């Protein structure tokens, strides 16, 4: 028993001594971490990082300068395009005015040889020299006043714009609408207020543009006695005088 006790005590003592002499893992990790931190503090700043920062700043500055230059170039281009568009619009307007005046001159020359020359001479001229905007504004108001209370009421702007686009007397188509259908009240086909062949349309706007374009291509600038003979052969004299009287109202 004594030996056993001594042996056991010796083992316990050895174990305690061994445990006391073992190095602490926690202490070892702490030393390593401290050394790593010290090493990190003493490590010189990377030149690569500094260079990258400088390069980024340089790129950012360059990018800003380039954008500014591009914006100025875009502004200049837009301004040039705007001026070009204005010049083109002015040229087109001048061409339309010249074409309308030429067509009017041809019609007036023909009218001077017409059987109803004296009556046509009393019809006031249309002023095309005012330009598109003023022309459309003036004739929109005058035609709207003429069509008030009829199925065609409110279509003055459509008639005026169609007249400008086709170089036709703006009073002609509305007056024919009165002669043929009492301003759209009695249409023999949908939206056909002019006794225009066998045509029908889906709206007044479509019909007006088609009729005015047809007058321009088939009859010329404005009313003549010859145009009345072509438009309404069976009763052209009455047709002419009735249409002319309505044009005089506008």
Coordinates of C-alpha atoms in Angstrom, one line a residue:
X1 CA 0.0 0.0 0.0
X2 CA 2.8 2.4 0.9
X3 CA 4.5 1.8 -2.4
X4 CA 1.4 2.2 -4.3
X5 CA 0.7 5.4 -2.5
X6 CA 4.2 6.7 -3.1
X7 CA 3.9 5.6 -6.8
X8 CA 0.6 7.4 -7.1
X9 CA 1.8 10.5 -5.4
X10 CA 4.9 10.5 -7.7
X11 CA 2.7 10.2 -10.8
X12 CA 0.5 13.0 -9.6
X13 CA 3.5 15.1 -8.8
X14 CA 5.0 14.4 -12.2
X15 CA 1.7 15.3 -13.9
X16 CA 1.5 18.5 -12.0
X17 CA 5.1 19.3 -12.9
X18 CA 4.5 18.5 -16.5
X19 CA 1.4 20.7 -16.6
X20 CA 3.3 23.5 -15.1
X21 CA 6.2 23.3 -17.5
X22 CA 3.9 23.1 -20.7
X23 CA 3.9 26.2 -22.7
X24 CA 0.6 28.1 -22.8
X25 CA -1.0 28.0 -26.3
X26 CA -2.9 31.2 -25.5
X27 CA 0.3 32.9 -24.5
X28 CA 2.0 31.7 -27.6
X29 CA -0.9 33.0 -29.8
X30 CA -0.8 36.3 -28.1
X31 CA 2.9 36.7 -28.8
X32 CA 2.5 35.8 -32.4
X33 CA -0.4 38.3 -32.8
X34 CA 1.6 41.0 -31.1
X35 CA 4.5 40.3 -33.3
X36 CA 2.3 40.3 -36.4
X37 CA 0.8 43.7 -35.3
X38 CA 4.2 45.1 -34.7
X39 CA 5.4 43.8 -38.0
X40 CA 2.4 45.4 -39.7
X41 CA 3.0 48.7 -38.0
X42 CA 6.6 48.8 -39.1
X43 CA 6.0 47.6 -42.7
X44 CA 6.5 50.4 -45.2
X45 CA 3.5 51.8 -47.2
X46 CA 3.1 50.0 -50.5
X47 CA 4.2 52.1 -53.4
X48 CA 1.8 50.3 -55.6
X49 CA -1.2 51.5 -53.5
X50 CA 0.1 55.1 -53.6
X51 CA 0.6 54.9 -57.3
X52 CA -2.9 53.5 -57.8
X53 CA -4.4 56.4 -55.8
X54 CA -2.5 58.9 -57.9
X55 CA -3.5 57.3 -61.1
X56 CA -7.2 57.2 -60.1
X57 CA -7.1 60.9 -59.2
X58 CA -5.5 61.7 -62.6
X59 CA -8.0 59.6 -64.4
X60 CA -10.9 61.3 -62.6
X61 CA -9.6 64.7 -63.5
X62 CA -9.0 63.8 -67.1
X63 CA -12.5 62.3 -67.3
X64 CA -14.0 65.5 -66.0
X65 CA -12.1 67.6 -68.5
X66 CA -13.1 65.3 -71.4
X67 CA -16.8 65.4 -70.4
X68 CA -16.8 69.2 -70.3
X69 CA -15.2 69.4 -73.8
X70 CA -17.8 66.9 -75.1
X71 CA -20.7 68.9 -73.7
X72 CA -19.4 72.0 -75.4
X73 CA -19.1 70.1 -78.7
X74 CA -22.6 68.7 -78.4
X75 CA -24.0 72.2 -77.6
X76 CA -22.3 73.6 -80.7
X77 CA -23.6 70.7 -82.8
X78 CA -27.1 71.2 -81.6
X79 CA -27.0 74.9 -82.2
X80 CA -25.7 74.3 -85.7
X81 CA -28.5 71.8 -86.4
X82 CA -31.1 74.2 -85.1
X83 CA -29.9 76.9 -87.3
X84 CA -29.8 74.6 -90.3
X85 CA -33.4 73.4 -89.6
X86 CA -34.6 77.0 -89.3
X87 CA -32.9 77.9 -92.6
X88 CA -34.4 74.9 -94.3
X89 CA -37.9 75.7 -93.0
X90 CA -37.5 79.3 -94.2
X91 CA -36.4 78.1 -97.6
X92 CA -39.4 75.7 -97.8
X93 CA -41.8 78.5 -96.8
X94 CA -40.4 80.8 -99.4
X95 CA -40.8 78.1 -102.1
X96 CA -44.4 77.6 -101.1
X97 CA -45.1 81.3 -101.3
X98 CA -43.5 81.5 -104.7
X99 CA -45.4 78.5 -106.0
X100 CA -48.7 79.8 -104.7
X101 CA -48.1 83.2 -106.2
X102 CA -47.2 81.6 -109.5
X103 CA -50.3 79.5 -109.5
X104 CA -52.4 82.6 -108.6
X105 CA -50.9 84.5 -111.5
X106 CA -51.7 81.6 -114.0
X107 CA -55.2 81.5 -112.7
X108 CA -55.7 85.3 -113.0
X109 CA -54.4 85.2 -116.5
X110 CA -56.8 82.5 -117.4
X111 CA -59.6 84.3 -115.6
X112 CA -59.0 87.4 -117.7
X113 CA -60.0 85.3 -120.7
X114 CA -62.8 83.7 -118.9
X115 CA -66.5 84.3 -119.6
X116 CA -66.9 85.5 -116.0
X117 CA -63.8 87.6 -115.8
X118 CA -65.5 90.7 -114.4
X119 CA -67.1 88.7 -111.6
X120 CA -63.9 86.9 -110.7
X121 CA -62.0 90.2 -110.6
X122 CA -64.2 91.3 -107.7
X123 CA -62.9 88.4 -105.6
X124 CA -60.2 89.8 -103.2
X125 CA -56.7 88.3 -103.5
X126 CA -55.2 86.0 -101.0
X127 CA -52.0 87.3 -99.4
X128 CA -49.4 84.5 -99.4
X129 CA -46.5 86.7 -98.5
X130 CA -47.3 86.7 -94.8
X131 CA -45.8 83.3 -94.3
X132 CA -47.3 80.0 -93.1
X133 CA -48.1 80.8 -89.5
X134 CA -49.9 84.1 -90.2
X135 CA -51.6 82.6 -93.2
X136 CA -53.0 79.6 -91.3
X137 CA -54.0 81.7 -88.3
X138 CA -55.9 84.3 -90.5
X139 CA -57.8 81.8 -92.6
X140 CA -58.5 79.5 -89.7
X141 CA -60.5 82.3 -88.1
X142 CA -62.2 83.4 -91.3
X143 CA -63.3 79.8 -92.3
X144 CA -64.4 78.9 -88.8
X145 CA -66.7 82.0 -88.8
X146 CA -68.1 80.9 -92.2
X147 CA -68.7 77.3 -91.1
X148 CA -70.1 78.1 -87.6
X149 CA -73.2 76.0 -86.8
X150 CA -72.6 73.5 -89.6
X151 CA -71.3 69.8 -89.5
X152 CA -68.0 71.2 -90.7
X153 CA -67.8 73.7 -87.8
X154 CA -64.3 73.9 -86.2
X155 CA -62.5 72.7 -89.3
X156 CA -61.1 76.1 -90.3
X157 CA -57.5 75.1 -89.3
X158 CA -57.7 71.9 -91.4
X159 CA -58.9 73.9 -94.5
X160 CA -56.3 76.6 -94.0
X161 CA -53.4 74.2 -93.5
X162 CA -54.5 72.1 -96.5
X163 CA -54.7 75.3 -98.6
X164 CA -51.2 76.3 -97.6
X165 CA -49.8 72.9 -98.2
X166 CA -51.3 72.7 -101.7
X167 CA -51.1 76.3 -102.8
X168 CA -54.9 76.6 -103.3
X169 CA -57.2 79.5 -102.5
X170 CA -58.3 78.7 -98.9
X171 CA -61.9 79.8 -99.7
X172 CA -62.5 77.4 -102.5
X173 CA -63.0 74.0 -100.8
X174 CA -65.3 75.4 -98.0
X175 CA -67.4 77.2 -100.6
X176 CA -67.8 74.1 -102.7
X177 CA -68.9 72.2 -99.6
X178 CA -71.7 74.7 -99.3
X179 CA -72.7 74.4 -102.9
X180 CA -72.7 70.6 -102.9
X181 CA -73.9 69.7 -99.4
X182 CA -74.9 72.8 -97.4
X183 CA -71.5 72.6 -95.5
X184 CA -71.7 68.9 -94.9
X185 CA -75.3 68.7 -93.9
X186 CA -76.3 66.5 -96.8
X187 CA -73.5 64.1 -97.8
X188 CA -74.2 61.3 -100.3
X189 CA -71.2 59.4 -99.0
X190 CA -69.5 59.5 -95.5
X191 CA -67.6 62.8 -95.0
X192 CA -68.0 63.7 -98.7
X193 CA -69.3 67.2 -98.6
X194 CA -68.2 68.1 -102.1
X195 CA -69.9 65.7 -104.4
X196 CA -66.4 64.4 -105.1
X197 CA -66.8 61.3 -107.4
X198 CA -67.5 58.2 -105.4
X199 CA -65.2 58.9 -102.6
X200 CA -65.8 58.5 -98.9
X201 CA -63.5 59.0 -95.9
X202 CA -63.3 58.2 -92.2
X203 CA -63.0 61.8 -90.9
X204 CA -63.4 65.4 -91.9
X205 CA -59.7 66.0 -91.6
X206 CA -58.9 63.1 -94.1
X207 CA -61.7 64.3 -96.4
X208 CA -60.6 68.0 -96.4
X209 CA -57.0 67.2 -97.2
X210 CA -58.0 64.8 -100.0
X211 CA -60.4 67.3 -101.6
X212 CA -58.0 70.3 -101.4
X213 CA -55.2 68.2 -102.9
X214 CA -57.6 67.1 -105.6
X215 CA -58.5 70.7 -106.5
X216 CA -54.8 71.6 -106.7
X217 CA -54.0 68.7 -109.1
X218 CA -57.1 68.7 -111.2
X219 CA -58.5 72.3 -111.2
X220 CA -55.7 74.7 -110.4
X221 CA -55.4 77.5 -107.9
X222 CA -58.9 78.8 -107.6
X223 CA -62.4 79.0 -109.1
X224 CA -62.8 79.8 -112.8
X225 CA -65.7 79.4 -115.1
X226 CA -63.8 76.6 -116.9
X227 CA -63.3 74.8 -113.6
X228 CA -67.1 75.0 -112.9
X229 CA -67.8 73.5 -116.3
X230 CA -65.4 70.6 -115.5
X231 CA -66.6 70.2 -111.9
X232 CA -70.3 70.3 -112.5
X233 CA -71.1 70.0 -116.2
X234 CA -74.8 69.6 -116.0
X235 CA -75.4 72.9 -114.1
X236 CA -72.0 74.7 -114.2
X237 CA -73.3 78.3 -114.5
X238 CA -75.4 78.0 -111.3
X239 CA -72.6 76.1 -109.7
X240 CA -70.1 78.8 -110.6
X241 CA -72.1 81.7 -109.3
X242 CA -73.2 80.0 -106.1
X243 CA -69.6 79.0 -105.3
X244 CA -68.2 82.4 -106.1
X245 CA -70.8 84.1 -103.9
X246 CA -69.8 81.9 -101.0
X247 CA -66.1 82.7 -101.5
X248 CA -66.9 86.4 -101.4
X249 CA -68.4 85.9 -98.0
X250 CA -65.2 84.7 -96.6

